[in-house]
């Protein structure tokens, strides 16, 4: 697949570019104009910086298929406009933040192929009544509302 790079005030697309290192904290300076942040399928490492939470109009956050580690920042649950959140394929640890239950616009959440533990809370499962239609997680997470449990036939 060819590398693609696109930047506009609304969309920041750098997926599949073999980027390495950490996500720079200056990414937060992009502020409220960004609605799509696509950094999938790179070699990014380190923690997910909390400055991403300053992107208050973010609809899509794709950080999947990297080498991001540590905890998922609970402040991601404060991005009310978030519709798609893909964190799968990273060695993330800890639990799924309960703050995700505030994401009433969320349509899709992908947290499979991680090292997360614990349970996906009832409040997060309750998002299905608001429009959450796709929830993928690892089978060892306790999740009564997951659409797909990985590893399984639908997982890579």
CSV table of N, CA and C in Angstrom, one decimal:
chain,number,residue,atom,x,y,z
A,1,UNK,N,0.8,-1.2,0.0
A,1,UNK,CA,0.0,0.0,0.0
A,1,UNK,C,0.9,1.2,0.0
A,2,UNK,N,0.6,2.2,-0.8
A,2,UNK,CA,1.3,3.4,-0.9
A,2,UNK,C,1.1,4.3,0.3
A,3,UNK,N,2.1,5.0,0.7
A,3,UNK,CA,1.9,5.9,1.9
A,3,UNK,C,1.1,7.1,1.4
A,4,UNK,N,0.3,7.6,2.3
A,4,UNK,CA,-0.6,8.8,2.0
A,4,UNK,C,-0.4,9.8,3.1
A,5,UNK,N,-0.3,11.0,2.8
A,5,UNK,CA,-0.2,12.1,3.7
A,5,UNK,C,-1.1,13.2,3.3
A,6,UNK,N,-2.0,13.6,4.2
A,6,UNK,CA,-2.9,14.7,3.9
A,6,UNK,C,-3.1,15.5,5.2
A,7,UNK,N,-3.1,16.8,5.0
A,7,UNK,CA,-3.3,17.7,6.1
A,7,UNK,C,-4.3,18.8,5.7
A,8,UNK,N,-5.3,19.1,6.4
A,8,UNK,CA,-6.1,20.2,6.2
A,8,UNK,C,-6.5,20.7,7.6
A,9,UNK,N,-7.1,21.8,7.8
A,9,UNK,CA,-7.5,22.3,9.1
A,9,UNK,C,-8.4,21.3,9.8
A,10,UNK,N,-9.1,20.4,9.1
A,10,UNK,CA,-10.1,19.5,9.7
A,10,UNK,C,-9.5,18.1,9.8
A,11,UNK,N,-8.7,17.6,8.9
A,11,UNK,CA,-8.3,16.3,8.9
A,11,UNK,C,-6.8,16.2,8.9
A,12,UNK,N,-6.2,15.3,9.8
A,12,UNK,CA,-4.8,15.1,9.9
A,12,UNK,C,-4.6,13.6,9.6
A,13,UNK,N,-4.2,13.2,8.4
A,13,UNK,CA,-4.1,11.8,8.0
A,13,UNK,C,-2.6,11.5,7.7
A,14,UNK,N,-2.0,10.7,8.6
A,14,UNK,CA,-0.7,10.2,8.4
A,14,UNK,C,-0.6,8.7,8.7
A,15,UNK,N,-1.6,8.0,8.4
A,15,UNK,CA,-1.6,6.5,8.5
A,15,UNK,C,-0.7,5.9,7.5
A,16,UNK,N,-0.1,4.7,7.9
A,16,UNK,CA,0.7,3.9,7.0
A,16,UNK,C,1.9,4.7,6.5
A,17,UNK,N,2.6,5.4,7.3
A,17,UNK,CA,3.8,6.2,6.9
A,17,UNK,C,5.1,5.8,7.6
A,18,UNK,N,5.0,4.7,8.4
A,18,UNK,CA,6.2,4.2,9.1
A,18,UNK,C,6.8,5.3,10.0
A,19,UNK,N,5.9,6.1,10.6
A,19,UNK,CA,6.3,7.1,11.6
A,19,UNK,C,6.7,6.4,12.8
A,20,UNK,N,7.8,6.9,13.5
A,20,UNK,CA,8.3,6.3,14.7
A,20,UNK,C,8.5,7.3,15.8
A,21,UNK,N,8.7,6.8,17.0
A,21,UNK,CA,8.8,7.8,18.1
A,21,UNK,C,7.5,8.0,18.8
A,22,UNK,N,7.4,9.0,19.7
A,22,UNK,CA,6.2,9.3,20.4
A,22,UNK,C,5.3,10.3,19.6
A,23,UNK,N,4.1,10.3,20.0
A,23,UNK,CA,3.2,11.4,19.4
A,23,UNK,C,3.6,12.7,20.1
A,24,UNK,N,4.0,13.7,19.4
A,24,UNK,CA,4.5,14.9,20.0
A,24,UNK,C,3.4,15.7,20.8
A,25,UNK,N,3.8,16.2,21.9
A,25,UNK,CA,2.8,16.9,22.7
A,25,UNK,C,2.3,18.2,22.0
A,26,UNK,N,3.0,18.6,21.0
A,26,UNK,CA,2.6,19.8,20.3
A,26,UNK,C,1.3,19.5,19.4
A,27,UNK,N,1.0,18.2,19.3
A,27,UNK,CA,-0.2,17.9,18.5
A,27,UNK,C,-1.5,18.6,19.1
A,28,UNK,N,-1.4,18.8,20.3
A,28,UNK,CA,-2.6,19.5,21.0
A,28,UNK,C,-2.8,20.9,20.5
A,29,UNK,N,-1.7,21.5,19.9
A,29,UNK,CA,-1.9,22.9,19.4
A,29,UNK,C,-2.7,23.0,18.2
A,30,UNK,N,-3.0,21.9,17.6
A,30,UNK,CA,-3.9,21.9,16.4
A,30,UNK,C,-5.3,22.2,16.9
A,31,UNK,N,-5.6,22.0,18.1
A,31,UNK,CA,-6.8,22.5,18.7
A,31,UNK,C,-8.1,22.1,18.2
A,32,UNK,N,-9.1,23.0,18.2
A,32,UNK,CA,-10.5,22.7,17.9
A,32,UNK,C,-10.9,22.6,16.5
A,33,UNK,N,-9.9,22.8,15.6
A,33,UNK,CA,-10.3,22.7,14.1
A,33,UNK,C,-10.2,21.3,13.6
A,34,UNK,N,-9.5,20.4,14.3
A,34,UNK,CA,-9.3,19.0,13.8
A,34,UNK,C,-10.5,18.2,14.2
A,35,UNK,N,-11.1,17.5,13.2
A,35,UNK,CA,-12.2,16.6,13.4
A,35,UNK,C,-11.7,15.1,13.1
A,36,UNK,N,-10.6,14.9,12.5
A,36,UNK,CA,-10.1,13.6,12.2
A,36,UNK,C,-8.6,13.5,12.4
A,37,UNK,N,-8.2,12.6,13.3
A,37,UNK,CA,-6.8,12.4,13.5
A,37,UNK,C,-6.5,10.9,13.2
A,38,UNK,N,-5.8,10.7,12.2
A,38,UNK,CA,-5.5,9.3,11.7
A,38,UNK,C,-4.0,9.0,11.7
A,39,UNK,N,-3.6,8.3,12.7
A,39,UNK,CA,-2.2,7.9,12.9
A,39,UNK,C,-2.0,6.4,12.9
A,40,UNK,N,-2.9,5.6,12.3
A,40,UNK,CA,-2.9,4.2,12.3
A,40,UNK,C,-1.7,3.6,11.5
A,41,UNK,N,-1.4,2.4,11.9
A,41,UNK,CA,-0.4,1.6,11.1
A,41,UNK,C,0.9,2.3,10.9
A,42,UNK,N,1.5,2.7,12.0
A,42,UNK,CA,2.8,3.3,12.0
A,42,UNK,C,3.6,2.6,13.0
A,43,UNK,N,4.7,3.2,13.5
A,43,UNK,CA,5.6,2.6,14.5
A,43,UNK,C,5.6,3.5,15.7
A,44,UNK,N,4.5,4.2,16.0
A,44,UNK,CA,4.5,5.1,17.1
A,44,UNK,C,4.6,4.4,18.4
A,45,UNK,N,5.3,5.0,19.4
A,45,UNK,CA,5.5,4.3,20.7
A,45,UNK,C,5.3,5.4,21.8
A,46,UNK,N,5.4,4.9,23.0
A,46,UNK,CA,5.1,5.8,24.2
A,46,UNK,C,3.7,5.8,24.5
A,47,UNK,N,3.3,6.8,25.4
A,47,UNK,CA,2.0,6.9,25.9
A,47,UNK,C,1.1,7.7,24.9
A,48,UNK,N,-0.2,7.6,25.0
A,48,UNK,CA,-1.1,8.5,24.3
A,48,UNK,C,-1.1,9.8,25.1
A,49,UNK,N,-0.7,10.9,24.4
A,49,UNK,CA,-0.6,12.1,25.2
A,49,UNK,C,-2.0,12.7,25.5
A,50,UNK,N,-2.1,13.2,26.7
A,50,UNK,CA,-3.4,13.8,27.1
A,50,UNK,C,-3.7,15.1,26.3
A,51,UNK,N,-2.8,15.7,25.6
A,51,UNK,CA,-3.1,16.9,24.9
A,51,UNK,C,-4.1,16.6,23.7
A,52,UNK,N,-4.2,15.3,23.3
A,52,UNK,CA,-5.2,15.0,22.3
A,52,UNK,C,-6.6,15.3,22.8
A,53,UNK,N,-6.8,15.3,24.1
A,53,UNK,CA,-8.1,15.6,24.7
A,53,UNK,C,-8.5,17.0,24.5
A,54,UNK,N,-7.5,17.9,24.2
A,54,UNK,CA,-7.8,19.3,23.9
A,54,UNK,C,-8.5,19.5,22.5
A,55,UNK,N,-8.5,18.5,21.7
A,55,UNK,CA,-9.1,18.5,20.4
A,55,UNK,C,-10.6,18.3,20.6
A,56,UNK,N,-11.3,19.3,21.0
A,56,UNK,CA,-12.7,19.1,21.5
A,56,UNK,C,-13.7,18.8,20.4
A,57,UNK,N,-13.4,19.0,19.1
A,57,UNK,CA,-14.3,18.7,18.0
A,57,UNK,C,-13.9,17.5,17.2
A,58,UNK,N,-13.1,16.7,17.8
A,58,UNK,CA,-12.6,15.4,17.2
A,58,UNK,C,-13.7,14.4,17.0
A,59,UNK,N,-14.0,14.0,15.8
A,59,UNK,CA,-15.0,13.0,15.5
A,59,UNK,C,-14.3,11.6,15.4
A,60,UNK,N,-13.1,11.5,14.8
A,60,UNK,CA,-12.4,10.3,14.6
A,60,UNK,C,-11.0,10.3,15.1
A,61,UNK,N,-10.7,9.3,15.9
A,61,UNK,CA,-9.4,9.1,16.5
A,61,UNK,C,-8.9,7.7,16.2
A,62,UNK,N,-7.9,7.6,15.3
A,62,UNK,CA,-7.4,6.3,14.9
A,62,UNK,C,-5.9,6.2,15.3
A,63,UNK,N,-5.7,5.5,16.3
A,63,UNK,CA,-4.3,5.3,16.8
A,63,UNK,C,-3.9,3.8,16.8
A,64,UNK,N,-4.7,3.0,16.1
A,64,UNK,CA,-4.5,1.6,16.1
A,64,UNK,C,-3.3,1.2,15.3
A,65,UNK,N,-2.9,0.0,15.6
A,65,UNK,CA,-1.8,-0.7,14.9
A,65,UNK,C,-0.5,0.1,15.0
A,66,UNK,N,-0.1,0.4,16.2
A,66,UNK,CA,1.2,1.1,16.5
A,66,UNK,C,1.8,0.3,17.7
A,67,UNK,N,2.7,1.0,18.4
A,67,UNK,CA,3.3,0.4,19.6
A,67,UNK,C,3.1,1.2,20.8
A,68,UNK,N,1.9,1.9,20.9
A,68,UNK,CA,1.6,2.8,22.0
A,68,UNK,C,1.3,1.9,23.3
A,69,UNK,N,1.8,2.4,24.4
A,69,UNK,CA,1.8,1.7,25.6
A,69,UNK,C,1.2,2.6,26.7
A,70,UNK,N,1.1,2.0,27.9
A,70,UNK,CA,0.6,2.7,29.1
A,70,UNK,C,-0.9,2.7,29.1
A,71,UNK,N,-1.4,3.6,29.9
A,71,UNK,CA,-2.9,3.6,30.2
A,71,UNK,C,-3.6,4.5,29.1
A,72,UNK,N,-4.8,4.2,28.9
A,72,UNK,CA,-5.7,5.1,28.0
A,72,UNK,C,-6.0,6.3,28.9
A,73,UNK,N,-5.7,7.5,28.4
A,73,UNK,CA,-6.1,8.7,29.1
A,73,UNK,C,-7.6,8.8,29.4
A,74,UNK,N,-8.0,8.9,30.6
A,74,UNK,CA,-9.4,9.0,30.9
A,74,UNK,C,-10.1,10.2,30.3
A,75,UNK,N,-9.3,11.3,30.0
A,75,UNK,CA,-9.8,12.5,29.4
A,75,UNK,C,-10.4,12.3,28.0
A,76,UNK,N,-10.0,11.2,27.4
A,76,UNK,CA,-10.6,10.9,26.1
A,76,UNK,C,-12.1,10.8,26.2
A,77,UNK,N,-12.6,10.4,27.3
A,77,UNK,CA,-14.1,10.4,27.6
A,77,UNK,C,-14.7,11.7,27.7
A,78,UNK,N,-13.9,12.8,27.6
A,78,UNK,CA,-14.5,14.2,27.6
A,78,UNK,C,-14.7,14.8,26.3
A,79,UNK,N,-14.3,14.0,25.2
A,79,UNK,CA,-14.4,14.5,23.8
A,79,UNK,C,-15.8,14.2,23.4
A,80,UNK,N,-16.8,15.0,23.6
A,80,UNK,CA,-18.2,14.7,23.4
A,80,UNK,C,-18.5,14.4,21.9
A,81,UNK,N,-17.7,14.9,21.0
A,81,UNK,CA,-18.0,14.8,19.6
A,81,UNK,C,-17.4,13.5,19.0
A,82,UNK,N,-16.7,12.7,19.8
A,82,UNK,CA,-16.0,11.5,19.3
A,82,UNK,C,-17.0,10.4,18.9
A,83,UNK,N,-16.8,10.0,17.6
A,83,UNK,CA,-17.7,9.0,17.0
A,83,UNK,C,-17.0,7.7,16.8
A,84,UNK,N,-15.7,7.8,16.4
A,84,UNK,CA,-14.9,6.6,16.2
A,84,UNK,C,-13.6,6.6,17.0
A,85,UNK,N,-13.4,5.6,17.7
A,85,UNK,CA,-12.2,5.5,18.5
A,85,UNK,C,-11.5,4.1,18.4
A,86,UNK,N,-10.4,4.1,17.7
A,86,UNK,CA,-9.7,2.8,17.4
A,86,UNK,C,-8.3,2.8,18.1
A,87,UNK,N,-8.2,2.0,19.1
A,87,UNK,CA,-6.9,1.9,19.8
A,87,UNK,C,-6.3,0.5,19.7
A,88,UNK,N,-6.9,-0.4,18.9
A,88,UNK,CA,-6.5,-1.8,18.9
A,88,UNK,C,-5.1,-1.9,18.3
A,89,UNK,N,-4.5,-3.1,18.6
A,89,UNK,CA,-3.2,-3.4,18.1
A,89,UNK,C,-2.1,-2.6,18.7
A,90,UNK,N,-2.3,-2.2,20.0
A,90,UNK,CA,-1.2,-1.5,20.8
A,90,UNK,C,-1.1,-2.2,22.1
A,91,UNK,N,0.1,-2.3,22.7
A,91,UNK,CA,0.2,-2.9,24.0
A,91,UNK,C,-0.2,-2.0,25.2
A,92,UNK,N,-1.4,-1.5,25.1
A,92,UNK,CA,-2.0,-0.7,26.1
A,92,UNK,C,-2.3,-1.5,27.4
A,93,UNK,N,-2.1,-0.9,28.5
A,93,UNK,CA,-2.4,-1.6,29.8
A,93,UNK,C,-3.4,-0.9,30.6
A,94,UNK,N,-3.8,-1.5,31.7
A,94,UNK,CA,-4.8,-0.9,32.6
A,94,UNK,C,-6.2,-1.3,32.2
A,95,UNK,N,-7.2,-0.5,32.5
A,95,UNK,CA,-8.5,-0.8,32.2
A,95,UNK,C,-9.1,0.3,31.2
A,96,UNK,N,-10.3,-0.1,30.7
A,96,UNK,CA,-11.0,0.9,29.9
A,96,UNK,C,-11.6,2.0,30.8
A,97,UNK,N,-11.3,3.2,30.6
A,97,UNK,CA,-11.7,4.3,31.5
A,97,UNK,C,-13.3,4.4,31.5
A,98,UNK,N,-13.8,4.5,32.7
A,98,UNK,CA,-15.2,4.6,32.9
A,98,UNK,C,-15.7,5.9,32.3
A,99,UNK,N,-14.8,6.9,32.1
A,99,UNK,CA,-15.2,8.1,31.4
A,99,UNK,C,-15.7,7.9,30.0
A,100,UNK,N,-15.4,6.8,29.4
A,100,UNK,CA,-15.9,6.5,28.1
A,100,UNK,C,-17.5,6.4,28.0
A,101,UNK,N,-18.1,6.2,29.2
A,101,UNK,CA,-19.5,6.2,29.3
A,101,UNK,C,-20.1,7.5,28.9
A,102,UNK,N,-19.4,8.6,28.9
A,102,UNK,CA,-19.8,9.9,28.5
A,102,UNK,C,-19.9,10.1,27.0
A,103,UNK,N,-19.3,9.2,26.2
A,103,UNK,CA,-19.2,9.4,24.8
A,103,UNK,C,-20.5,9.0,24.1
A,104,UNK,N,-21.5,9.9,24.2
A,104,UNK,CA,-22.8,9.6,23.7
A,104,UNK,C,-22.9,9.6,22.2
A,105,UNK,N,-21.9,10.2,21.5
A,105,UNK,CA,-21.8,10.2,20.0
A,105,UNK,C,-21.1,9.0,19.4
A,106,UNK,N,-20.5,8.2,20.3
A,106,UNK,CA,-19.6,7.1,19.9
A,106,UNK,C,-20.4,6.0,19.1
A,107,UNK,N,-19.9,5.7,17.9
A,107,UNK,CA,-20.5,4.7,17.0
A,107,UNK,C,-19.6,3.4,17.0
A,108,UNK,N,-18.3,3.6,17.2
A,108,UNK,CA,-17.4,2.5,17.1
A,108,UNK,C,-16.2,2.6,18.0
A,109,UNK,N,-15.9,1.5,18.7
A,109,UNK,CA,-14.8,1.4,19.7
A,109,UNK,C,-14.1,0.1,19.4
A,110,UNK,N,-12.8,0.2,19.1
A,110,UNK,CA,-12.0,-0.9,18.8
A,110,UNK,C,-10.8,-1.0,19.8
A,111,UNK,N,-10.9,-1.9,20.8
A,111,UNK,CA,-9.8,-2.0,21.8
A,111,UNK,C,-9.3,-3.4,21.9
A,112,UNK,N,-9.4,-4.2,20.8
A,112,UNK,CA,-8.9,-5.6,20.8
A,112,UNK,C,-7.4,-5.6,20.5
A,113,UNK,N,-6.8,-6.8,20.8
A,113,UNK,CA,-5.4,-7.0,20.6
A,113,UNK,C,-4.6,-5.9,21.3
A,114,UNK,N,-4.9,-5.8,22.6
A,114,UNK,CA,-4.2,-4.9,23.6
A,114,UNK,C,-3.9,-5.8,24.8
A,115,UNK,N,-3.4,-5.1,25.8
A,115,UNK,CA,-3.1,-5.8,27.1
A,115,UNK,C,-4.0,-5.2,28.2
A,116,UNK,N,-5.1,-4.7,27.8
A,116,UNK,CA,-6.1,-4.1,28.8
A,116,UNK,C,-6.6,-5.3,29.6
A,117,UNK,N,-7.1,-4.9,30.8
A,117,UNK,CA,-7.6,-6.0,31.7
A,117,UNK,C,-8.9,-5.4,32.4
A,118,UNK,N,-9.5,-6.3,33.1
A,118,UNK,CA,-10.7,-5.9,33.9
A,118,UNK,C,-12.0,-6.1,33.1
A,119,UNK,N,-12.9,-5.2,33.2
A,119,UNK,CA,-14.2,-5.3,32.6
A,119,UNK,C,-14.6,-4.0,31.9
A,120,UNK,N,-15.4,-4.2,30.9
A,120,UNK,CA,-16.0,-3.0,30.3
A,120,UNK,C,-17.3,-2.8,31.0
A,121,UNK,N,-17.4,-1.6,31.7
A,121,UNK,CA,-18.5,-1.4,32.6
A,121,UNK,C,-19.9,-1.3,31.9
A,122,UNK,N,-20.9,-1.5,32.8
A,122,UNK,CA,-22.3,-1.4,32.3
A,122,UNK,C,-22.6,0.0,31.7
A,123,UNK,N,-22.0,1.0,32.2
A,123,UNK,CA,-22.3,2.3,31.7
A,123,UNK,C,-21.8,2.5,30.2
A,124,UNK,N,-20.6,1.9,30.0
A,124,UNK,CA,-20.1,1.9,28.6
A,124,UNK,C,-21.0,1.0,27.7
A,125,UNK,N,-21.4,-0.1,28.2
A,125,UNK,CA,-22.3,-1.0,27.4
A,125,UNK,C,-23.6,-0.2,27.2
A,126,UNK,N,-24.0,0.7,28.0
A,126,UNK,CA,-25.2,1.4,27.9
A,126,UNK,C,-25.2,2.4,26.7
A,127,UNK,N,-24.0,2.6,26.1
A,127,UNK,CA,-23.9,3.5,25.0
A,127,UNK,C,-24.6,2.9,23.7
A,128,UNK,N,-24.9,1.6,23.8
A,128,UNK,CA,-25.6,1.0,22.6
A,128,UNK,C,-26.9,1.7,22.4
A,129,UNK,N,-27.5,2.2,23.5
A,129,UNK,CA,-28.8,2.9,23.3
A,129,UNK,C,-28.7,4.3,22.7
A,130,UNK,N,-27.4,4.8,22.7
A,130,UNK,CA,-27.1,6.1,22.0
A,130,UNK,C,-26.6,6.0,20.6
A,131,UNK,N,-26.3,4.7,20.2
A,131,UNK,CA,-25.8,4.6,18.8
A,131,UNK,C,-24.5,3.8,18.7
A,132,UNK,N,-23.9,3.3,19.8
A,132,UNK,CA,-22.7,2.5,19.7
A,132,UNK,C,-23.1,1.2,19.0
A,133,UNK,N,-22.6,1.0,17.8
A,133,UNK,CA,-22.9,-0.2,17.0
A,133,UNK,C,-21.8,-1.2,16.8
A,134,UNK,N,-20.6,-0.8,17.1
A,134,UNK,CA,-19.4,-1.6,16.9
A,134,UNK,C,-18.5,-1.5,18.1
A,135,UNK,N,-18.4,-2.6,18.9
A,135,UNK,CA,-17.5,-2.7,20.0
A,135,UNK,C,-16.7,-4.0,20.0
A,136,UNK,N,-15.4,-3.9,19.7
A,136,UNK,CA,-14.5,-5.0,19.6
A,136,UNK,C,-13.6,-5.0,20.8
A,137,UNK,N,-13.4,-6.1,21.5
A,137,UNK,CA,-12.5,-6.2,22.6
A,137,UNK,C,-11.8,-7.5,22.7
A,138,UNK,N,-10.8,-7.7,23.5
A,138,UNK,CA,-10.2,-9.0,23.8
A,138,UNK,C,-11.1,-9.9,24.6
A,139,UNK,N,-11.1,-11.1,24.3
A,139,UNK,CA,-12.0,-12.1,25.0
A,139,UNK,C,-11.7,-12.1,26.5
A,140,UNK,N,-10.5,-11.8,27.0
A,140,UNK,CA,-10.2,-11.9,28.4
A,140,UNK,C,-10.8,-10.6,29.2
A,141,UNK,N,-11.3,-9.6,28.5
A,141,UNK,CA,-12.0,-8.6,29.1
A,141,UNK,C,-13.4,-9.0,29.3
A,142,UNK,N,-14.0,-8.7,30.5
A,142,UNK,CA,-15.3,-9.0,30.7
A,142,UNK,C,-16.2,-8.0,30.0
A,143,UNK,N,-16.9,-8.4,29.0
A,143,UNK,CA,-17.7,-7.5,28.2
A,143,UNK,C,-19.0,-8.2,27.7
A,144,UNK,N,-20.1,-7.8,28.4
A,144,UNK,CA,-21.4,-8.4,28.0
A,144,UNK,C,-22.0,-7.9,26.7
A,145,UNK,N,-21.5,-6.7,26.3
A,145,UNK,CA,-22.1,-6.1,25.1
A,145,UNK,C,-21.2,-6.0,23.9
A,146,UNK,N,-20.0,-6.7,23.9
A,146,UNK,CA,-19.1,-6.7,22.8
A,146,UNK,C,-19.7,-7.4,21.6
A,147,UNK,N,-19.5,-6.8,20.4
A,147,UNK,CA,-19.9,-7.4,19.2
A,147,UNK,C,-18.9,-8.5,18.7
A,148,UNK,N,-17.7,-8.3,18.9
A,148,UNK,CA,-16.6,-9.2,18.6
A,148,UNK,C,-15.7,-9.4,19.7
A,149,UNK,N,-15.3,-10.6,20.0
A,149,UNK,CA,-14.4,-11.0,21.0
A,149,UNK,C,-13.1,-11.6,20.4
A,150,UNK,N,-12.0,-11.0,20.6
A,150,UNK,CA,-10.8,-11.5,20.0
A,150,UNK,C,-9.9,-12.2,20.9
A,151,UNK,N,-9.2,-13.2,20.5
A,151,UNK,CA,-9.1,-13.7,19.2
A,151,UNK,C,-10.3,-14.5,18.8
A,152,UNK,N,-10.7,-14.3,17.6
A,152,UNK,CA,-11.8,-15.0,17.0
A,152,UNK,C,-11.8,-15.0,15.5
A,153,UNK,N,-12.7,-15.5,14.8
A,153,UNK,CA,-12.6,-15.6,13.4
A,153,UNK,C,-12.7,-14.3,12.7
A,154,UNK,N,-13.2,-13.2,13.3
A,154,UNK,CA,-13.3,-11.9,12.7
A,154,UNK,C,-12.0,-11.1,13.0
A,155,UNK,N,-11.2,-11.5,13.9
A,155,UNK,CA,-10.0,-10.8,14.2
A,155,UNK,C,-8.8,-11.1,13.4
A,156,UNK,N,-7.9,-10.2,13.3
A,156,UNK,CA,-6.7,-10.4,12.5
A,156,UNK,C,-5.6,-11.0,13.3
